[in-house]
Coordinates of C-alpha atoms in Angstrom, one line a residue:
Chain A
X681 CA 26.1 -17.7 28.6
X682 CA 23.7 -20.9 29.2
X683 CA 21.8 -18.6 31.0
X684 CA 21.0 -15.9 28.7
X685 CA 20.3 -18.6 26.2
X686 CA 17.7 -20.3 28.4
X687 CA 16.2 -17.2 28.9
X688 CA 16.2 -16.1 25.5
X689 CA 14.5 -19.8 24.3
X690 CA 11.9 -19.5 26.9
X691 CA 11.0 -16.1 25.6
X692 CA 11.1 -16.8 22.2
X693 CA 8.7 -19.9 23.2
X694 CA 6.6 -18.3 24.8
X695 CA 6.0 -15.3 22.4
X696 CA 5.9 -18.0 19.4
X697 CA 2.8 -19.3 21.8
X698 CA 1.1 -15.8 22.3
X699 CA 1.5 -15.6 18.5
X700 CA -0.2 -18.3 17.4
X701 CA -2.9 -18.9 20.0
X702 CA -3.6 -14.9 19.2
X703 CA -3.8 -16.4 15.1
X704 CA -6.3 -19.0 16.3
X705 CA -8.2 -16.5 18.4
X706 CA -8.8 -14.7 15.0
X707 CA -9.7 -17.1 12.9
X708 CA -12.0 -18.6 15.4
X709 CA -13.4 -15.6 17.7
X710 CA -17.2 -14.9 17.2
X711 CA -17.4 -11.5 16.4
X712 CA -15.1 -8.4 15.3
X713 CA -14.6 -7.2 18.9
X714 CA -13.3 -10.7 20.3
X715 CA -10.9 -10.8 17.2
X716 CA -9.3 -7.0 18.4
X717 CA -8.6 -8.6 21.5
X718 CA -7.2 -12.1 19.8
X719 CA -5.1 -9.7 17.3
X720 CA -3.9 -7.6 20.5
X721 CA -2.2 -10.2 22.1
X722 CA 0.0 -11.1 19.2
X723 CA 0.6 -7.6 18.4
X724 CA 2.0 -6.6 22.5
X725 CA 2.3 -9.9 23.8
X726 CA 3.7 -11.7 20.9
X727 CA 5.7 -9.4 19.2
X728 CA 7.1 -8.2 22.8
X729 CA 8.3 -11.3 24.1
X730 CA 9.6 -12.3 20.5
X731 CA 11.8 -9.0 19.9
X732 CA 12.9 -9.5 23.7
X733 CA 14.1 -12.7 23.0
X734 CA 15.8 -11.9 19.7
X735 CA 17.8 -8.9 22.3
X736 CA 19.2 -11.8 24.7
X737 CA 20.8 -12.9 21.6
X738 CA 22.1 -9.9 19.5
X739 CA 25.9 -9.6 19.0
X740 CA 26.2 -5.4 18.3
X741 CA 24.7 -2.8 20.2
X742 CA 23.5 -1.5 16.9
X743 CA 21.2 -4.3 16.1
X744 CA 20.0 -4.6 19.9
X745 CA 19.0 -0.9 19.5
X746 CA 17.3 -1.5 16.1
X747 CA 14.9 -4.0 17.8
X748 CA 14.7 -1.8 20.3
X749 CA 13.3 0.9 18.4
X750 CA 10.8 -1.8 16.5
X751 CA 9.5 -2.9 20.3
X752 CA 8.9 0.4 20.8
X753 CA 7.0 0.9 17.6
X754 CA 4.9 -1.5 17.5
X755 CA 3.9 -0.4 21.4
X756 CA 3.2 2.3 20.6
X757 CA 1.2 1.7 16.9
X758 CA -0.3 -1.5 17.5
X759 CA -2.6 -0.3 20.9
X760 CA -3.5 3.0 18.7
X761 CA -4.1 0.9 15.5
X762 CA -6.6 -1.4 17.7
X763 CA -8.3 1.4 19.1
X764 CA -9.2 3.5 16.0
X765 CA -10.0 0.3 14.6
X766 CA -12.4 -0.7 17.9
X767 CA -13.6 3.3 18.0
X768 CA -14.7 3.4 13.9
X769 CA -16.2 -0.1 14.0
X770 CA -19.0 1.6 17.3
X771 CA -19.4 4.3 15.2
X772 CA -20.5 2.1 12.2
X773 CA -22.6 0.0 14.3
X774 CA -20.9 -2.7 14.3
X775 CA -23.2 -5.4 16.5
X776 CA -21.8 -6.6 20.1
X777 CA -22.0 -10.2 19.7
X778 CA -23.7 -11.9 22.9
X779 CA -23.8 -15.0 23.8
X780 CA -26.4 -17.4 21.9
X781 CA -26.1 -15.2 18.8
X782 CA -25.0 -16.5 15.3
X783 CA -21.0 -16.3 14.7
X784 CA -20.2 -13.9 12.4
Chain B
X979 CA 14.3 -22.2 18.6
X980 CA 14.5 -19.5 16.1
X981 CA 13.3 -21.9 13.6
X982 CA 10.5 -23.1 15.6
X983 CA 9.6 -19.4 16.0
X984 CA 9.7 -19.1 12.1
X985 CA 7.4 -21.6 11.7
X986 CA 4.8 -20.0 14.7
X987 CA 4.6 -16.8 12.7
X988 CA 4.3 -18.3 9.4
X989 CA 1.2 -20.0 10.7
X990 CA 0.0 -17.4 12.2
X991 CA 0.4 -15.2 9.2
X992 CA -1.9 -17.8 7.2
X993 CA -4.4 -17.5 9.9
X994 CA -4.2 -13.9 9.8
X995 CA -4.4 -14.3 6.0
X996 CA -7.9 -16.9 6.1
X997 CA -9.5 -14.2 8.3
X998 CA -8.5 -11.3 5.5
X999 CA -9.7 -13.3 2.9
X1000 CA -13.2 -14.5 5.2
X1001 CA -14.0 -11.2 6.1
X1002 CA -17.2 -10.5 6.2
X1003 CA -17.0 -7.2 6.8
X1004 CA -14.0 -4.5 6.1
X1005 CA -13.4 -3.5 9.6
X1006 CA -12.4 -7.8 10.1
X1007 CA -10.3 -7.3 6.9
X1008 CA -8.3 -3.7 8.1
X1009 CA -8.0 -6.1 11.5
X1010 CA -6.3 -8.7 10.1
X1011 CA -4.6 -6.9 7.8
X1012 CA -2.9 -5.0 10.3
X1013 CA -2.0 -8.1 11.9
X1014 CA -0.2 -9.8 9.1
X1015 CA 1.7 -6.3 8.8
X1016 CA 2.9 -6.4 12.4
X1017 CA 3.7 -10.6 12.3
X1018 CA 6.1 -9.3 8.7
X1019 CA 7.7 -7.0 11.0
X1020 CA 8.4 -10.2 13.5
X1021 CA 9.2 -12.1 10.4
X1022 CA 11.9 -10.1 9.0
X1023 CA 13.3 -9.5 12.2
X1024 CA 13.6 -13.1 13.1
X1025 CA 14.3 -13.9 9.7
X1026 CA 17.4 -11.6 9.6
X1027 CA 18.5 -13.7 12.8
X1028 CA 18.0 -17.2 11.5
X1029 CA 19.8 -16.5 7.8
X1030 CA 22.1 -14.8 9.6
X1031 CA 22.0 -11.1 8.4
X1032 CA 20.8 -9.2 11.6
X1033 CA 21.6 -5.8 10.0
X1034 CA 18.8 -5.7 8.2
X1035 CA 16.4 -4.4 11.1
X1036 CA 16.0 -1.1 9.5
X1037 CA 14.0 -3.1 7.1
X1038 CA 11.0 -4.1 10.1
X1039 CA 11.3 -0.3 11.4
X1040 CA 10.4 0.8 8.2
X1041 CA 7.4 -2.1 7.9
X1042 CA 6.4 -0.9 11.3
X1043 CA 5.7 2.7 9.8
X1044 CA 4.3 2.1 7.0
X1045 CA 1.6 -0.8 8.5
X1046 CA 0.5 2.0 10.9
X1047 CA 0.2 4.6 8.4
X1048 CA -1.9 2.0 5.9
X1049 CA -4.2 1.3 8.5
X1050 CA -4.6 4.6 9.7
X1051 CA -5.2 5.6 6.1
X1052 CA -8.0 3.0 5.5
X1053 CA -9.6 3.9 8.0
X1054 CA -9.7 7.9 7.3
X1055 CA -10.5 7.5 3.9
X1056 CA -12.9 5.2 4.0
X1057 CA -15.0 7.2 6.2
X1058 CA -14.5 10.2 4.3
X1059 CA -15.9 8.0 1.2
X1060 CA -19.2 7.5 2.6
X1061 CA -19.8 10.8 4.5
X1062 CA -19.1 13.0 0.8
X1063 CA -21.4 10.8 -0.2
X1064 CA -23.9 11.5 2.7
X1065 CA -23.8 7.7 3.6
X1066 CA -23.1 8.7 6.9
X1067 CA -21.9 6.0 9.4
X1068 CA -24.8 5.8 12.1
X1069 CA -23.8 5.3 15.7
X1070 CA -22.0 8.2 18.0
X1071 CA -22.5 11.3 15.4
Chain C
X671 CA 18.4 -25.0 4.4
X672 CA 15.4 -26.7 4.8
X673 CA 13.9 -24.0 7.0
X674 CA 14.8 -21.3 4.1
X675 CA 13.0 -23.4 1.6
X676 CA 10.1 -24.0 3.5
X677 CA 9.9 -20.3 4.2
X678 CA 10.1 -19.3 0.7
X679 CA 7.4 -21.7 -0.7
X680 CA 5.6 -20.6 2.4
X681 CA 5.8 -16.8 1.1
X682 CA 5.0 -17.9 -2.3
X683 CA 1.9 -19.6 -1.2
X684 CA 0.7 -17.0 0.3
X685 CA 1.8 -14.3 -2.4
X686 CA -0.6 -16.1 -5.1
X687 CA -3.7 -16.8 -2.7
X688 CA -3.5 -13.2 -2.3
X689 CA -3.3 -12.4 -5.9
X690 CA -6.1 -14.8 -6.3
X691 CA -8.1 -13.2 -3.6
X692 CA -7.5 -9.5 -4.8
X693 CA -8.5 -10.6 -8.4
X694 CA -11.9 -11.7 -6.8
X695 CA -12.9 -9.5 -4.5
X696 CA -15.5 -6.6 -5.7
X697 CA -14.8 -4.3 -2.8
X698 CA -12.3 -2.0 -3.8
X699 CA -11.4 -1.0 -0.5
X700 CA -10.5 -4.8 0.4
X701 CA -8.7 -5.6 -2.5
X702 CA -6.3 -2.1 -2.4
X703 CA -5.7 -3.6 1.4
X704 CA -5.0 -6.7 0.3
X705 CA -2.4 -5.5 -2.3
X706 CA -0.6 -3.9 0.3
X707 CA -0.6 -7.0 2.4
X708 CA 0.5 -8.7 -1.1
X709 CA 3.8 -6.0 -1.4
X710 CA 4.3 -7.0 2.5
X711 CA 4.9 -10.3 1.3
X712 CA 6.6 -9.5 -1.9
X713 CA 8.8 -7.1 0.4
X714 CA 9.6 -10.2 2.7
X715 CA 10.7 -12.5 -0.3
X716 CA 13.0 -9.6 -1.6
X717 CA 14.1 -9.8 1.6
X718 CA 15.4 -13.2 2.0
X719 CA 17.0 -12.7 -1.3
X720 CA 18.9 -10.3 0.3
X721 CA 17.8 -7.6 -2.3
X722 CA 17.5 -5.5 0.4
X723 CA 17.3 -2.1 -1.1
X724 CA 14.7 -3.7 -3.4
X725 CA 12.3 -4.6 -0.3
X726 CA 13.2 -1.4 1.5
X727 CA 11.5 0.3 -1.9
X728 CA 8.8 -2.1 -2.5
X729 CA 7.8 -2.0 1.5
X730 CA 7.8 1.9 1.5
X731 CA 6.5 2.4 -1.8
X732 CA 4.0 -0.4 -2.4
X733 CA 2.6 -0.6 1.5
X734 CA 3.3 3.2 2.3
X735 CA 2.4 5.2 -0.7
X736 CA 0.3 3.3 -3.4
X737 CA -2.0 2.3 -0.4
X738 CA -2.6 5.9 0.4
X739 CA -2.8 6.9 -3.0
X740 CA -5.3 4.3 -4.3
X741 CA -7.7 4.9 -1.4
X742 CA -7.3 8.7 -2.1
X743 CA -8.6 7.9 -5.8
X744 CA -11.3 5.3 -4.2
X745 CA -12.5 8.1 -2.1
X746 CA -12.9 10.5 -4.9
X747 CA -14.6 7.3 -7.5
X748 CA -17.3 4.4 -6.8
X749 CA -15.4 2.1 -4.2
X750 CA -17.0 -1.6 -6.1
X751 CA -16.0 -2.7 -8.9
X752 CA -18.5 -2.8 -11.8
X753 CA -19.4 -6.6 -13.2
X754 CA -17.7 -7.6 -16.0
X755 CA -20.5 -8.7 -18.9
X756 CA -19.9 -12.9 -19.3
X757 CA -19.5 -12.4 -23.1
X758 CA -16.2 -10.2 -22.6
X759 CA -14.8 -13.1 -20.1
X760 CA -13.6 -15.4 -23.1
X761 CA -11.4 -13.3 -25.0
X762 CA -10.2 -12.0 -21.3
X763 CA -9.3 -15.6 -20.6
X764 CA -7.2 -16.2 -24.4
X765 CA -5.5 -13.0 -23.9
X766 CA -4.3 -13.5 -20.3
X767 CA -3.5 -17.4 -21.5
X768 CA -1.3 -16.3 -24.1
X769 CA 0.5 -13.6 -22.1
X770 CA 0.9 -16.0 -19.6
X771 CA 2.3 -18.9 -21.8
X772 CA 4.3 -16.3 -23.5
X773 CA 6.1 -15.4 -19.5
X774 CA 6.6 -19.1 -19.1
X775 CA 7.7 -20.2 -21.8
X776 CA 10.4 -17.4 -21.6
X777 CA 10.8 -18.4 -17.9
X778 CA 12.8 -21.2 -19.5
X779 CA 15.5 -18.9 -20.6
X780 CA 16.4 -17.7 -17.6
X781 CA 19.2 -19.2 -15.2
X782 CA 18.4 -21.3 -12.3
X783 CA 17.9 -19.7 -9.1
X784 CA 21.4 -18.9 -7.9
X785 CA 23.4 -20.8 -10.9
X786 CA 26.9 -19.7 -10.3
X787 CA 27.9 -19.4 -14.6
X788 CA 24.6 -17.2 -14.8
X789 CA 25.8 -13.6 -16.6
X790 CA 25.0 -11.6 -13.4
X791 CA 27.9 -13.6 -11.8
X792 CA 30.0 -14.5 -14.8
X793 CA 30.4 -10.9 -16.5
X794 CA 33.5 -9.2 -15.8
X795 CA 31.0 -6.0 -14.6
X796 CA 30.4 -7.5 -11.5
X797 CA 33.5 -8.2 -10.2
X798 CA 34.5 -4.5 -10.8
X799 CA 31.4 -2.9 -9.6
X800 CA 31.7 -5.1 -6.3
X801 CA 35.9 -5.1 -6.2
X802 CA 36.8 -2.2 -8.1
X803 CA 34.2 0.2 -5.9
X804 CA 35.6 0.2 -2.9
X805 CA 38.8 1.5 -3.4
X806 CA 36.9 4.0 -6.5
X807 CA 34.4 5.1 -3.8
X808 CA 35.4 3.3 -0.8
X809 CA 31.5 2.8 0.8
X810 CA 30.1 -0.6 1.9
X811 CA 26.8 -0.5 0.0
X812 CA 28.0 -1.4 -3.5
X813 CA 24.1 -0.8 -5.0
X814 CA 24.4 3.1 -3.9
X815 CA 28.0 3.0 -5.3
X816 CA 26.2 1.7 -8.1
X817 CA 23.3 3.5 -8.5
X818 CA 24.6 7.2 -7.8
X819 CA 28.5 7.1 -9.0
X820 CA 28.7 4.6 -12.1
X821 CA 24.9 4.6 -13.4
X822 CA 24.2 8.3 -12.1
X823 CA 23.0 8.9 -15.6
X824 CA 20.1 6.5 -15.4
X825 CA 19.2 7.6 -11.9
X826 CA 19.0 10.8 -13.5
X827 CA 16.8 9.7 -16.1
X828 CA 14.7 7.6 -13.2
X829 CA 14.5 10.8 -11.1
X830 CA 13.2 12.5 -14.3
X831 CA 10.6 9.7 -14.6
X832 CA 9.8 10.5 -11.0
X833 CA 9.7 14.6 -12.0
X834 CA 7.7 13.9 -15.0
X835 CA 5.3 11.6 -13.3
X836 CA 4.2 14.1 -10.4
X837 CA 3.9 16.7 -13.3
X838 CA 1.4 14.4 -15.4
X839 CA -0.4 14.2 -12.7
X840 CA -0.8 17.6 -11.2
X841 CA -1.9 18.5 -14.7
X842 CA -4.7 16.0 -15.0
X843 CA -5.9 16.4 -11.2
X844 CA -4.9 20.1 -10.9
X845 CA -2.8 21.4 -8.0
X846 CA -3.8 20.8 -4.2
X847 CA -6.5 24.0 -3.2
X848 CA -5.4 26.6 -0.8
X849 CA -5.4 25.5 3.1
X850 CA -8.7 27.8 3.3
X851 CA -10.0 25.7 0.8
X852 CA -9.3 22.4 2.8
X853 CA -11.0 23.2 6.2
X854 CA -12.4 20.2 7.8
X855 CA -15.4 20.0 8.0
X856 CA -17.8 18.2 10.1
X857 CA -17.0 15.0 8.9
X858 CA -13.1 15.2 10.3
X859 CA -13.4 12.4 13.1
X860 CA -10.0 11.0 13.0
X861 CA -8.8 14.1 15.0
X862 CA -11.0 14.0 17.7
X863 CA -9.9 10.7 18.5
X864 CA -7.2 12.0 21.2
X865 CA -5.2 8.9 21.5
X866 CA -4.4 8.6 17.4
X867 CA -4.0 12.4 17.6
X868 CA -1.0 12.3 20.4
X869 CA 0.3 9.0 19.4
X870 CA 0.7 10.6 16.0
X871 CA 2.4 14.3 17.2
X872 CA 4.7 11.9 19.2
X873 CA 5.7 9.3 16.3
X874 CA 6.0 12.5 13.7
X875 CA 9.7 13.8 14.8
X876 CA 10.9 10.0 15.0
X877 CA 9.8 9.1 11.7
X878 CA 11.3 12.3 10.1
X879 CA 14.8 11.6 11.7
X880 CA 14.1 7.6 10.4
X881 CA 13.7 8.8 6.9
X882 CA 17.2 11.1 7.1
X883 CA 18.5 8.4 9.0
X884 CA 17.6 6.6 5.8
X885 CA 18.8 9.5 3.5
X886 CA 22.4 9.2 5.1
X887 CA 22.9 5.9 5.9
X888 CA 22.1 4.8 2.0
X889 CA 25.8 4.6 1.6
X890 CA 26.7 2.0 4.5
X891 CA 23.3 0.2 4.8
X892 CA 19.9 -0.4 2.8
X893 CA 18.3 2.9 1.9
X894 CA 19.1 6.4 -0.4
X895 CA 17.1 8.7 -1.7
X896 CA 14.4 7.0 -3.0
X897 CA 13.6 4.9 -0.2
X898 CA 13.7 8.1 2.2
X899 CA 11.9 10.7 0.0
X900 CA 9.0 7.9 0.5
X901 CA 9.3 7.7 4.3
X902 CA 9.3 11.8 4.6
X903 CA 6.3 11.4 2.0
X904 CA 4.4 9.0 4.3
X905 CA 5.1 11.2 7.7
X906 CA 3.3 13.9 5.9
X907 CA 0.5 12.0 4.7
X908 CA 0.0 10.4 8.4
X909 CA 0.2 14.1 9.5
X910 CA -2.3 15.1 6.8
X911 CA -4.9 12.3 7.5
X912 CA -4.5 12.6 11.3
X913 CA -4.7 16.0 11.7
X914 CA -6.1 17.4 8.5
X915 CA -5.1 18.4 5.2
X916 CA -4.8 22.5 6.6
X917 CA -2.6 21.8 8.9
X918 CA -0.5 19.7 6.9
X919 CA -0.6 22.3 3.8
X920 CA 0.4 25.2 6.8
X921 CA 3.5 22.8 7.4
X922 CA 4.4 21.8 3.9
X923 CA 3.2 25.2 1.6
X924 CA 2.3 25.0 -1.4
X925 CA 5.0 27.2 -3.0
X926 CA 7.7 25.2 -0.9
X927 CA 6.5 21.5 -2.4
X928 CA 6.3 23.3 -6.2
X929 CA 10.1 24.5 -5.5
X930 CA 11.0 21.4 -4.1
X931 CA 9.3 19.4 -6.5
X932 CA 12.2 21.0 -9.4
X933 CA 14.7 21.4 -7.4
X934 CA 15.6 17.4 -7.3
X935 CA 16.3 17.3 -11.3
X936 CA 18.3 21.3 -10.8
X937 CA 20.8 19.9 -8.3
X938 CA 21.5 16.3 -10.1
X939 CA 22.2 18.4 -13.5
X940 CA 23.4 21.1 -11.6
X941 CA 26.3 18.7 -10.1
X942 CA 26.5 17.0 -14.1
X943 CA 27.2 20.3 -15.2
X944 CA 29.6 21.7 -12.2
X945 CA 31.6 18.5 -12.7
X946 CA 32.0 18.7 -16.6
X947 CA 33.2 22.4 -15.5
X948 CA 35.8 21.1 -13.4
X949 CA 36.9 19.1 -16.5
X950 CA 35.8 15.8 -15.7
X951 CA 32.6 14.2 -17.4
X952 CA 28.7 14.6 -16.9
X953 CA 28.6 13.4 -13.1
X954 CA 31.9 12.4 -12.7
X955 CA 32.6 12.9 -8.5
X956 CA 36.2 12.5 -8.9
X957 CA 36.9 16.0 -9.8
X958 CA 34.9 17.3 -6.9
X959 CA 37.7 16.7 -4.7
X960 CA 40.7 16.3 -6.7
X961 CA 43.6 15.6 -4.7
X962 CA 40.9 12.8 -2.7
X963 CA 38.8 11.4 -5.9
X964 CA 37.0 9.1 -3.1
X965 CA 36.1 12.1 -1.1
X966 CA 34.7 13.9 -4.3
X967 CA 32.9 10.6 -4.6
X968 CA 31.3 10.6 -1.0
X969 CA 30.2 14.3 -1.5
X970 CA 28.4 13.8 -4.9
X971 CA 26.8 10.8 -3.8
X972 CA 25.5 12.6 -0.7
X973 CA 24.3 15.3 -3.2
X974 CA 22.7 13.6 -5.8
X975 CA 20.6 11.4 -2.9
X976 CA 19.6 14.2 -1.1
X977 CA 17.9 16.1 -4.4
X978 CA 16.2 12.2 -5.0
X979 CA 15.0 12.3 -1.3
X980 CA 13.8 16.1 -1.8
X981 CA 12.1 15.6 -5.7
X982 CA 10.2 11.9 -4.7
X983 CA 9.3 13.6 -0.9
X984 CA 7.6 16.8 -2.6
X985 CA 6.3 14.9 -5.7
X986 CA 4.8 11.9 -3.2
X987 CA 3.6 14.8 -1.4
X988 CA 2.0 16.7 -4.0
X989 CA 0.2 14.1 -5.2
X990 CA -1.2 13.0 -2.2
X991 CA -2.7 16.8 -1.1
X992 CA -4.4 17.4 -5.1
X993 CA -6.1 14.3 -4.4
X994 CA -7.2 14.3 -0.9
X995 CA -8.1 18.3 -1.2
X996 CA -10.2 17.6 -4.5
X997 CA -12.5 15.5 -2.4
X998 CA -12.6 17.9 0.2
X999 CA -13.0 21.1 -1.4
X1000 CA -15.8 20.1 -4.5

């Protein structure tokens, strides 16, 4: 079971990273369209590895299956949610921040 | 491990947090907004393993659902506001 | 331990920046968001209570519903809020002082947090809700024993509240138009983003079958009527702002959400009444079943949750479509 534990630690580790470097990346990004991409990560990449990790340690097949179902959630909502958000922001006319510009 | 996970998503929930409260503009806020929803989702469900009460996962499907439909709803309603108004929203009309 | 505290002074933290950042902001839009990131967190500190029913209804109600409603009104009102004049700010401050000294000072009163000779622990009630239920009812959630079988009364009187509520306001906003009344018009973006639209058709059947998942499962996990009546709500809502408030008035009429809308408070009397037939009392589930009293039990409790789910679903509902269609129809 060392194994499985291993495994489970470095995902958790790993996601725990994605998650907070993703937090940073929002706080300290330039504009709104770096901060989608800093939020991203946590959402997939964070929350992913996280719940994956959380599996390799479940004891019922019922609460495996319940963070199953979150993963597969939060796949699926957290791209869309972006994307709206990324899609309505153009449409406002949001500015692209370039390089050189003020932070906003 | 679990712990230091806790602790990773707490921050990052503040972070998320400063950036809601910093704006400057709404579509920042919705952003990171949304993000705190999805790390309370994390939280619960790591919370649930570290207290030792995994059954309550239903709890983060549910938070899942509702962040989606929030931001989905801030977005349509927002927009609506302006265009009744005839404040329509520039770009790609 | 430690982790637990730090988590929960954590929350707290965060709970009153938030409250001090809604109560600042101007932008109504950004403050309703940041009350539903404020029931998030109050949601998360119900939940390390372990009150989970109580998060499960503060997450779907506060996040789901009053976030939906409130930008529903914003839409329809001015979306800043107007500056208060300086000379109404002092008697503001005394009045918010005093009701705020008067809270603490009858904070003092109450036990400490988790004191084991605290009423809720020492009163004999407790011991025969949480011992005596299961072999009266026999089910694993004690708060839906609770709440349907030996308080049904008052979740009668809080489905009433519920009934009454969505009738107030249908009468002050008027009834949701007709579907030809609510075509989109030009300014309906959201469905012609493609991705939202699928994404949304796909998630519509899951979260339907999560809120009767909900419904049903109220007896062995968090969850009942309440809670799942609010999910249904929020699917149709997400259907409505997705893909129009037509469509979703052709898939919820009109007539079926007034129907529904009564037919919560029928059944719960209803079963009061069919049980005082049988000779019991007003909701007593024994006599349903009387040579299995727990049986009886299981079946009213499935009945009276079901009407909740139906009355909050339709009233949520209802609400949500007079609102939305005034702004599109005037």
């Amino acid at each position: 079971m060392i194994v499985v534990d291993v495994m489970s630690g470095v995902l958790l580790g790993a996601g725990a990273l994605f998650a907070l470097s993703g937090g940073a990346g929002l706080l300290r990004f330039p504009d709104f369209y770096t901060r989608i991409h800093a939020a991203g990560v946590t959402d997939t990449a964070g929350a992913g590895l996280i719940l994956l990790g959380l599996m390799l340690q479940v004891s019922s097949w019922e609460t495996g299956v319940r963070l199953l179902i979150i993963l597969l959630f939060l796949a699926m909502t957290s791209p869309t949610a972006a994307h709206v958000l990324a899609h309505a922001a153009r449409r406002d006319g949001v500015p692209v921040w370039r390089e050189g510009d003020e932070r906003r | 491990m679990i712990s230091a996970v806790m602790v990773a998503l707490l921050v990052t929930m503040v972070l998320a947090l400063l950036r809601a409260f910093l704006g400057p503009d709404r579509y920042n806020r919705i952003l990171a907004i949304n993000m705190f929803g999805t790390k309370t989702v994390l939280f619960v469900a790591v919370a649930g393993f570290l207290f030792g009460r995994p059954d309550f996962l239903d709890i983060g499907i549910l938070y899942a659902l509702v962040n989606f439909v929030a931001t989905i709803a801030v977005l349509r309603l927002s927009h609506y506001e302006e265009l009744v108004s005839g404040r329509s929203g520039g770009a790609g009309e | 331990m430690m982790t637990f505290v730090l988590t929960n002074v954590t929350l707290l933290v965060i709970l009153i920046a938030t409250a001090i950042a809604i109560s600042r902001m101007r932008a109504l839009y950004e403050a309703t968001m940041l009350g539903a990131l404020f029931s998030l967190v109050t949601a998360s500190l119900f939940v390390l209570l372990d009150a989970v029913d109580v998060a499960f209804t503060e997450a779907a109600v506060g996040v789901g519903i009053s976030t939906v409603l409130l930008l529903g009104v914003l839409a329809l009102t001015r979306s800043r809020e107007a500056v208060t004049p300086r000379r109404r700010h002092l008697p503001a401050l005394i009045a918010v002082l005093l009701a705020g000294g008067a809270l603490g000072y009858a904070s003092q009163d109450l036990p400490a947090f988790g004191a084991a000779d605290s009423p809720v622990f020492s009163h004999p009630i407790t011991g025969t809700y949480l011992h005596q239920s299961q072999e009266d009812i026999g089910i694993p959630n004690t708060v839906t024993a609770v709440l349907a079988s030996y308080r049904g009364l008052d979740t009668l009187g809080e489905l009433v509240v519920v009934f009454t509520a969505g009738l107030a306001v249908l009468s002050l906003v008027g009834p949701p138009a007709r579907p030809e009344e609510t075509m989109p018009r030009a300014d309906f973006h959201l469905a012609d983003y493609r991705i939202i639209r699928i994404i949304s058709g796909i998630l519509m059947p899951f979260i339907l079958l999560f809120a009767l998942y909900v419904l049903f499962h109220g007896e062995y996990g968090p969850g009942g009527g309440f809670q799942a009546g609010v999910i249904f709500a929020a699917g149709f809502v997400l259907y409505g702002l997705v893909f129009g408030l037509d469509k979703a008035q052709r898939v919820v009429p009109r007539v079926a959400l007034r129907i529904l809308v009564s037919l919560g408070p029928l059944v719960f009397i209803g079963l009061g009444l069919a049980t005082m037939l049988l000779g019991g009392q007003f909701l007593d589930f024994d006599v349903l079943d009387p040579n299995h009293p727990e049986e009886g039990q299981h079946l009213g409790i499935l009945l009276v949750e079901t009407a909740i789910g139906f009355t909050v679903a339709a009233v949520m509902t209802t609400v949500f479509f007079s609102f939305a269609s005034r702004g599109v129809s005037r």
